[in-house]
Amino acid sequence: SSVRYTSDAVTFTDFQPQLDSVPTFLLQARIFIPYYGRLLAFNTIEGTALGNPNNKNFFNRVRFSQEGNPIDPDAWRTDIFGRGGFADAPTSERIVNAIFFKNTILVFFERSTWQLRFVGEYGTPFLFERISSDFGSESTFSGILFDQGVLAIGDRAIISAVSTSVQRIDEDIPDVVFSIRNRLGGPQRVYGVRDFQKEVVYWSYPQSEFGGAEQYF
């Protein structure tokens, strides 16, 4: 399905901004985040129309709009200088999650973690920088923001990430991540929530490989 937006909670409009003169459109994205006056789209699907088999998934890409209004007709155009653009991380892994942390965006790939840093260049305002080559995240909704860092669940560990480093925090329960079901979209069904009153974090995840109740810790 297409991304939609509304200004009055009554009328919804498909969000498929034009990217060039072909025309090619931004049809879908895994994550949208506003950052330094622009709207950013991570892990994009681009093409001529939804359902077209020639559409392409740029799984390591972030696209950004112009500064200001992201629904302007030319806001995402890459063939008009000063409007939209994109940056591809130099990795073959997929962007799974992205969370705004202090002055930067932490971008979790399948097996690595990067930061998307604002560098202020007019034509190329954002730059990917690798933080960790060992730890990433497989679950879009496992990320939980703290002032001291972002917690997430990856394929090898439960991690805490900041803009300069990533460390595992599951030394006491190192086997838990390996019990998460990998079949039937198991990693995509991991979900985390922060309980501010009790000052704890909960994650729910599918444990049994062949069915059964969801688990949490």
PDB file of C-alpha atoms in Angstrom:
ATOM      1  CA  SER A   1       0.000   0.000   0.000  1.00  0.00           C
ATOM      2  CA  SER A   2       1.060   3.585  -0.533  1.00  0.00           C
ATOM      3  CA  VAL A   3       2.181   6.069   2.080  1.00  0.00           C
ATOM      4  CA  ARG A   4      -0.549   8.615   2.854  1.00  0.00           C
ATOM      5  CA  TYR A   5      -0.695  11.916   4.704  1.00  0.00           C
ATOM      6  CA  THR A   6      -3.395  14.222   6.040  1.00  0.00           C
ATOM      7  CA  SER A   7      -3.600  17.728   7.429  1.00  0.00           C
ATOM      8  CA  ASP A   8      -7.098  17.496   8.902  1.00  0.00           C
ATOM      9  CA  ALA A   9      -7.464  13.787   9.876  1.00  0.00           C
ATOM     10  CA  VAL A  10     -10.291  13.539   7.345  1.00  0.00           C
ATOM     11  CA  THR A  11      -8.809  13.739   3.847  1.00  0.00           C
ATOM     12  CA  PHE A  12      -5.845  11.491   3.060  1.00  0.00           C
ATOM     13  CA  THR A  13      -3.544  11.929   0.071  1.00  0.00           C
ATOM     14  CA  ASP A  14      -1.110   9.426  -1.412  1.00  0.00           C
ATOM     15  CA  PHE A  15       2.484  10.461  -0.828  1.00  0.00           C
ATOM     16  CA  GLN A  16       4.423   9.590  -3.982  1.00  0.00           C
ATOM     17  CA  PRO A  17       6.805  12.486  -4.655  1.00  0.00           C
ATOM     18  CA  GLN A  18       8.443  12.820  -8.052  1.00  0.00           C
ATOM     19  CA  LEU A  19      12.209  12.219  -8.053  1.00  0.00           C
ATOM     20  CA  ASP A  20      13.267  13.141 -11.586  1.00  0.00           C
ATOM     21  CA  SER A  21      12.035  13.981 -15.078  1.00  0.00           C
ATOM     22  CA  VAL A  22      11.531  10.338 -16.206  1.00  0.00           C
ATOM     23  CA  PRO A  23       9.370  10.453 -14.046  1.00  0.00           C
ATOM     24  CA  THR A  24      10.390   8.197 -11.186  1.00  0.00           C
ATOM     25  CA  PHE A  25       8.535   8.348  -7.876  1.00  0.00           C
ATOM     26  CA  LEU A  26       9.272   7.525  -4.262  1.00  0.00           C
ATOM     27  CA  LEU A  27       6.608   4.873  -3.734  1.00  0.00           C
ATOM     28  CA  GLN A  28       7.370   3.431  -0.304  1.00  0.00           C
ATOM     29  CA  ALA A  29       9.945   3.561   2.466  1.00  0.00           C
ATOM     30  CA  ARG A  30      10.499   1.607   5.658  1.00  0.00           C
ATOM     31  CA  ILE A  31      11.015   4.712   7.840  1.00  0.00           C
ATOM     32  CA  PHE A  32      10.401   8.467   7.600  1.00  0.00           C
ATOM     33  CA  ILE A  33      12.174  10.896   9.949  1.00  0.00           C
ATOM     34  CA  PRO A  34      12.328  14.735   9.891  1.00  0.00           C
ATOM     35  CA  TYR A  35      15.905  15.962  10.294  1.00  0.00           C
ATOM     36  CA  TYR A  36      17.432  19.448   9.998  1.00  0.00           C
ATOM     37  CA  GLY A  37      14.420  20.867   8.177  1.00  0.00           C
ATOM     38  CA  ARG A  38      14.150  17.995   5.690  1.00  0.00           C
ATOM     39  CA  LEU A  39      12.090  14.808   5.543  1.00  0.00           C
ATOM     40  CA  LEU A  40      14.207  11.650   5.236  1.00  0.00           C
ATOM     41  CA  ALA A  41      13.052   8.314   3.803  1.00  0.00           C
ATOM     42  CA  PHE A  42      15.066   5.175   4.605  1.00  0.00           C
ATOM     43  CA  ASN A  43      15.123   1.888   2.647  1.00  0.00           C
ATOM     44  CA  THR A  44      13.118   3.106  -0.318  1.00  0.00           C
ATOM     45  CA  ILE A  45      11.124   1.572  -3.155  1.00  0.00           C
ATOM     46  CA  GLU A  46      11.300   3.714  -6.278  1.00  0.00           C
ATOM     47  CA  GLY A  47       9.665   3.367  -9.682  1.00  0.00           C
ATOM     48  CA  THR A  48       6.825   4.465 -11.911  1.00  0.00           C
ATOM     49  CA  ALA A  49       3.803   3.065 -10.040  1.00  0.00           C
ATOM     50  CA  LEU A  50       2.943   0.701  -7.201  1.00  0.00           C
ATOM     51  CA  GLY A  51       2.821  -2.883  -8.374  1.00  0.00           C
ATOM     52  CA  ASN A  52       5.170  -2.385 -11.311  1.00  0.00           C
ATOM     53  CA  PRO A  53       7.605  -5.350 -11.367  1.00  0.00           C
ATOM     54  CA  ASN A  54      10.367  -3.008 -12.528  1.00  0.00           C
ATOM     55  CA  ASN A  55      10.266  -0.987  -9.299  1.00  0.00           C
ATOM     56  CA  LYS A  56      13.510  -1.165  -7.355  1.00  0.00           C
ATOM     57  CA  ASN A  57      14.187  -1.472  -3.647  1.00  0.00           C
ATOM     58  CA  PHE A  58      17.181   0.659  -2.636  1.00  0.00           C
ATOM     59  CA  PHE A  59      17.578  -1.053   0.719  1.00  0.00           C
ATOM     60  CA  ASN A  60      20.723   0.836   1.795  1.00  0.00           C
ATOM     61  CA  ARG A  61      19.511   4.297   0.733  1.00  0.00           C
ATOM     62  CA  VAL A  62      18.259   7.389   2.477  1.00  0.00           C
ATOM     63  CA  ARG A  63      16.422   9.975   0.387  1.00  0.00           C
ATOM     64  CA  PHE A  64      15.897  13.515   1.579  1.00  0.00           C
ATOM     65  CA  SER A  65      13.603  16.329   0.562  1.00  0.00           C
ATOM     66  CA  GLN A  66      14.406  19.999   0.198  1.00  0.00           C
ATOM     67  CA  GLU A  67      14.522  22.203   3.265  1.00  0.00           C
ATOM     68  CA  GLY A  68      11.001  23.290   4.085  1.00  0.00           C
ATOM     69  CA  ASN A  69       7.811  21.785   2.725  1.00  0.00           C
ATOM     70  CA  PRO A  70       8.286  18.072   1.790  1.00  0.00           C
ATOM     71  CA  ILE A  71       5.002  17.924  -0.152  1.00  0.00           C
ATOM     72  CA  ASP A  72       6.000  20.683  -2.564  1.00  0.00           C
ATOM     73  CA  PRO A  73       5.786  19.204  -6.121  1.00  0.00           C
ATOM     74  CA  ASP A  74       9.547  19.507  -6.643  1.00  0.00           C
ATOM     75  CA  ALA A  75      10.680  18.929  -3.052  1.00  0.00           C
ATOM     76  CA  TRP A  76      12.308  15.550  -3.789  1.00  0.00           C
ATOM     77  CA  ARG A  77      13.642  16.207  -7.308  1.00  0.00           C
ATOM     78  CA  THR A  78      17.284  15.170  -7.675  1.00  0.00           C
ATOM     79  CA  ASP A  79      17.611  16.790 -11.113  1.00  0.00           C
ATOM     80  CA  ILE A  80      16.952  20.270  -9.697  1.00  0.00           C
ATOM     81  CA  PHE A  81      19.898  21.538  -7.674  1.00  0.00           C
ATOM     82  CA  GLY A  82      19.048  22.479  -4.107  1.00  0.00           C
ATOM     83  CA  ARG A  83      15.930  20.315  -3.943  1.00  0.00           C
ATOM     84  CA  GLY A  84      16.049  16.626  -3.020  1.00  0.00           C
ATOM     85  CA  GLY A  85      18.808  14.045  -3.042  1.00  0.00           C
ATOM     86  CA  PHE A  86      19.959  10.726  -1.638  1.00  0.00           C
ATOM     87  CA  ALA A  87      22.873   8.936   0.008  1.00  0.00           C
ATOM     88  CA  ASP A  88      23.681   5.236  -0.258  1.00  0.00           C
ATOM     89  CA  ALA A  89      25.574   3.544   2.552  1.00  0.00           C
ATOM     90  CA  PRO A  90      28.565   1.538   1.244  1.00  0.00           C
ATOM     91  CA  THR A  91      27.179  -1.813   2.377  1.00  0.00           C
ATOM     92  CA  SER A  92      25.053  -4.603   0.938  1.00  0.00           C
ATOM     93  CA  GLU A  93      22.996  -4.851   4.138  1.00  0.00           C
ATOM     94  CA  ARG A  94      19.454  -3.550   4.511  1.00  0.00           C
ATOM     95  CA  ILE A  95      18.402  -0.607   6.634  1.00  0.00           C
ATOM     96  CA  VAL A  96      16.177  -2.068   9.349  1.00  0.00           C
ATOM     97  CA  ASN A  97      15.671   0.808  11.774  1.00  0.00           C
ATOM     98  CA  ALA A  98      16.614   4.444  12.281  1.00  0.00           C
ATOM     99  CA  ILE A  99      16.205   6.452  15.483  1.00  0.00           C
ATOM    100  CA  PHE A 100      16.889  10.126  16.131  1.00  0.00           C
ATOM    101  CA  PHE A 101      19.447  10.280  18.949  1.00  0.00           C
ATOM    102  CA  LYS A 102      20.550  13.688  20.244  1.00  0.00           C
ATOM    103  CA  ASN A 103      22.110  15.489  17.252  1.00  0.00           C
ATOM    104  CA  THR A 104      22.354  12.554  14.886  1.00  0.00           C
ATOM    105  CA  ILE A 105      20.382   9.615  13.506  1.00  0.00           C
ATOM    106  CA  LEU A 106      21.476   6.095  14.404  1.00  0.00           C
ATOM    107  CA  VAL A 107      20.801   3.779  11.470  1.00  0.00           C
ATOM    108  CA  PHE A 108      20.649   0.058  12.195  1.00  0.00           C
ATOM    109  CA  PHE A 109      21.420  -2.309   9.358  1.00  0.00           C
ATOM    110  CA  GLU A 110      21.113  -6.091   9.555  1.00  0.00           C
ATOM    111  CA  ARG A 111      24.596  -6.694  10.953  1.00  0.00           C
ATOM    112  CA  SER A 112      26.130  -3.239  11.437  1.00  0.00           C
ATOM    113  CA  THR A 113      25.270   0.167  12.883  1.00  0.00           C
ATOM    114  CA  TRP A 114      25.909   3.568  11.288  1.00  0.00           C
ATOM    115  CA  GLN A 115      25.185   7.176  12.060  1.00  0.00           C
ATOM    116  CA  LEU A 116      23.743   9.581   9.501  1.00  0.00           C
ATOM    117  CA  ARG A 117      25.541  12.816  10.222  1.00  0.00           C
ATOM    118  CA  PHE A 118      24.545  16.286   9.067  1.00  0.00           C
ATOM    119  CA  VAL A 119      27.571  17.879   7.373  1.00  0.00           C
ATOM    120  CA  GLY A 120      25.891  21.012   6.002  1.00  0.00           C
ATOM    121  CA  GLU A 121      26.985  20.706   2.362  1.00  0.00           C
ATOM    122  CA  TYR A 122      24.337  22.260   0.127  1.00  0.00           C
ATOM    123  CA  GLY A 123      24.182  19.428  -2.388  1.00  0.00           C
ATOM    124  CA  THR A 124      25.152  16.575  -0.041  1.00  0.00           C
ATOM    125  CA  PRO A 125      23.974  17.502   3.452  1.00  0.00           C
ATOM    126  CA  PHE A 126      24.156  13.999   5.005  1.00  0.00           C
ATOM    127  CA  LEU A 127      26.933  11.443   5.368  1.00  0.00           C
ATOM    128  CA  PHE A 128      26.889   7.809   6.515  1.00  0.00           C
ATOM    129  CA  GLU A 129      29.574   6.855   9.053  1.00  0.00           C
ATOM    130  CA  ARG A 130      30.016   3.303  10.327  1.00  0.00           C
ATOM    131  CA  ILE A 131      29.920   2.887  14.117  1.00  0.00           C
ATOM    132  CA  SER A 132      30.026  -0.904  14.423  1.00  0.00           C
ATOM    133  CA  SER A 133      30.872  -3.692  11.991  1.00  0.00           C
ATOM    134  CA  ASP A 134      29.773  -6.415  14.418  1.00  0.00           C
ATOM    135  CA  PHE A 135      26.349  -5.458  15.720  1.00  0.00           C
ATOM    136  CA  GLY A 136      23.171  -4.277  14.022  1.00  0.00           C
ATOM    137  CA  SER A 137      19.450  -4.913  14.377  1.00  0.00           C
ATOM    138  CA  GLU A 138      17.071  -7.282  12.611  1.00  0.00           C
ATOM    139  CA  SER A 139      13.879  -5.870  14.112  1.00  0.00           C
ATOM    140  CA  THR A 140      12.465  -2.478  13.135  1.00  0.00           C
ATOM    141  CA  PHE A 141      10.373  -2.114  16.284  1.00  0.00           C
ATOM    142  CA  SER A 142      12.908  -3.394  18.809  1.00  0.00           C
ATOM    143  CA  GLY A 143      14.675  -0.028  19.136  1.00  0.00           C
ATOM    144  CA  ILE A 144      14.088   1.921  22.351  1.00  0.00           C
ATOM    145  CA  LEU A 145      15.430   5.417  22.917  1.00  0.00           C
ATOM    146  CA  PHE A 146      17.168   6.437  26.132  1.00  0.00           C
ATOM    147  CA  ASP A 147      19.085   9.605  26.897  1.00  0.00           C
ATOM    148  CA  GLN A 148      22.229   7.494  27.276  1.00  0.00           C
ATOM    149  CA  GLY A 149      21.751   5.515  24.051  1.00  0.00           C
ATOM    150  CA  VAL A 150      19.444   3.381  21.917  1.00  0.00           C
ATOM    151  CA  LEU A 151      18.714  -0.251  22.815  1.00  0.00           C
ATOM    152  CA  ALA A 152      17.998  -2.719  20.026  1.00  0.00           C
ATOM    153  CA  ILE A 153      17.900  -6.452  19.326  1.00  0.00           C
ATOM    154  CA  GLY A 154      20.157  -7.860  16.632  1.00  0.00           C
ATOM    155  CA  ASP A 155      20.990 -11.292  15.286  1.00  0.00           C
ATOM    156  CA  ARG A 156      23.960 -11.671  17.651  1.00  0.00           C
ATOM    157  CA  ALA A 157      23.191  -9.602  20.740  1.00  0.00           C
ATOM    158  CA  ILE A 158      21.035  -7.081  22.539  1.00  0.00           C
ATOM    159  CA  ILE A 159      22.915  -3.827  22.094  1.00  0.00           C
ATOM    160  CA  SER A 160      23.178  -0.252  23.289  1.00  0.00           C
ATOM    161  CA  ALA A 161      24.281   2.255  20.656  1.00  0.00           C
ATOM    162  CA  VAL A 162      25.447   5.854  20.788  1.00  0.00           C
ATOM    163  CA  SER A 163      26.912   8.026  18.050  1.00  0.00           C
ATOM    164  CA  THR A 164      30.456   6.731  18.622  1.00  0.00           C
ATOM    165  CA  SER A 165      30.143   3.078  19.680  1.00  0.00           C
ATOM    166  CA  VAL A 166      27.933   0.006  20.064  1.00  0.00           C
ATOM    167  CA  GLN A 167      28.143  -2.405  22.992  1.00  0.00           C
ATOM    168  CA  ARG A 168      26.250  -5.538  23.894  1.00  0.00           C
ATOM    169  CA  ILE A 169      24.274  -5.493  27.144  1.00  0.00           C
ATOM    170  CA  ASP A 170      23.177  -9.129  27.308  1.00  0.00           C
ATOM    171  CA  GLU A 171      26.229 -10.818  28.838  1.00  0.00           C
ATOM    172  CA  ASP A 172      23.989 -12.413  31.482  1.00  0.00           C
ATOM    173  CA  ILE A 173      21.531 -13.797  28.890  1.00  0.00           C
ATOM    174  CA  PRO A 174      23.669 -14.298  25.763  1.00  0.00           C
ATOM    175  CA  ASP A 175      21.489 -17.058  24.279  1.00  0.00           C
ATOM    176  CA  VAL A 176      18.166 -15.187  24.255  1.00  0.00           C
ATOM    177  CA  VAL A 177      18.636 -13.615  20.805  1.00  0.00           C
ATOM    178  CA  PHE A 178      19.305 -17.043  19.306  1.00  0.00           C
ATOM    179  CA  SER A 179      15.952 -18.351  20.575  1.00  0.00           C
ATOM    180  CA  ILE A 180      13.972 -15.807  18.507  1.00  0.00           C
ATOM    181  CA  ARG A 181      12.090 -17.544  15.720  1.00  0.00           C
ATOM    182  CA  ASN A 182      13.608 -16.853  12.313  1.00  0.00           C
ATOM    183  CA  ARG A 183      10.777 -18.368  10.265  1.00  0.00           C
ATOM    184  CA  LEU A 184       7.473 -16.669   9.426  1.00  0.00           C
ATOM    185  CA  GLY A 185       8.804 -13.136   9.858  1.00  0.00           C
ATOM    186  CA  GLY A 186       9.972 -13.802  13.400  1.00  0.00           C
ATOM    187  CA  PRO A 187      12.603 -11.020  13.617  1.00  0.00           C
ATOM    188  CA  GLN A 188      10.096  -8.514  12.222  1.00  0.00           C
ATOM    189  CA  ARG A 189       7.677  -9.354  15.052  1.00  0.00           C
ATOM    190  CA  VAL A 190      10.018  -8.361  17.885  1.00  0.00           C
ATOM    191  CA  TYR A 191       8.643  -5.287  19.657  1.00  0.00           C
ATOM    192  CA  GLY A 192      10.046  -3.216  22.496  1.00  0.00           C
ATOM    193  CA  VAL A 193       8.401  -0.767  24.880  1.00  0.00           C
ATOM    194  CA  ARG A 194       9.725   1.357  27.734  1.00  0.00           C
ATOM    195  CA  ASP A 195       7.851   1.514  31.032  1.00  0.00           C
ATOM    196  CA  PHE A 196       8.738   4.902  32.497  1.00  0.00           C
ATOM    197  CA  GLN A 197       6.901   4.346  35.774  1.00  0.00           C
ATOM    198  CA  LYS A 198       8.649   1.075  36.641  1.00  0.00           C
ATOM    199  CA  GLU A 199      11.861   2.061  34.814  1.00  0.00           C
ATOM    200  CA  VAL A 200      12.080  -1.174  32.870  1.00  0.00           C
ATOM    201  CA  VAL A 201      12.108  -2.210  29.213  1.00  0.00           C
ATOM    202  CA  TYR A 202      10.030  -5.050  27.778  1.00  0.00           C
ATOM    203  CA  TRP A 203      10.505  -6.910  24.509  1.00  0.00           C
ATOM    204  CA  SER A 204       8.020  -9.402  23.098  1.00  0.00           C
ATOM    205  CA  TYR A 205       9.253 -11.953  20.571  1.00  0.00           C
ATOM    206  CA  PRO A 206       8.163 -15.240  18.939  1.00  0.00           C
ATOM    207  CA  GLN A 207      10.213 -17.980  20.554  1.00  0.00           C
ATOM    208  CA  SER A 208       9.037 -21.321  19.211  1.00  0.00           C
ATOM    209  CA  GLU A 209      10.220 -22.227  15.726  1.00  0.00           C
ATOM    210  CA  PHE A 210       6.973 -24.047  14.983  1.00  0.00           C
ATOM    211  CA  GLY A 211       4.354 -21.952  16.718  1.00  0.00           C
ATOM    212  CA  GLY A 212       3.296 -21.267  20.271  1.00  0.00           C
ATOM    213  CA  ALA A 213       2.820 -18.237  22.461  1.00  0.00           C
ATOM    214  CA  GLU A 214       4.838 -15.059  22.257  1.00  0.00           C
ATOM    215  CA  GLN A 215       7.508 -14.627  24.918  1.00  0.00           C
ATOM    216  CA  TYR A 216       8.780 -11.522  26.632  1.00  0.00           C
ATOM    217  CA  PHE A 217      11.677 -10.485  28.843  1.00  0.00           C
TER     218      PHE A 217
END
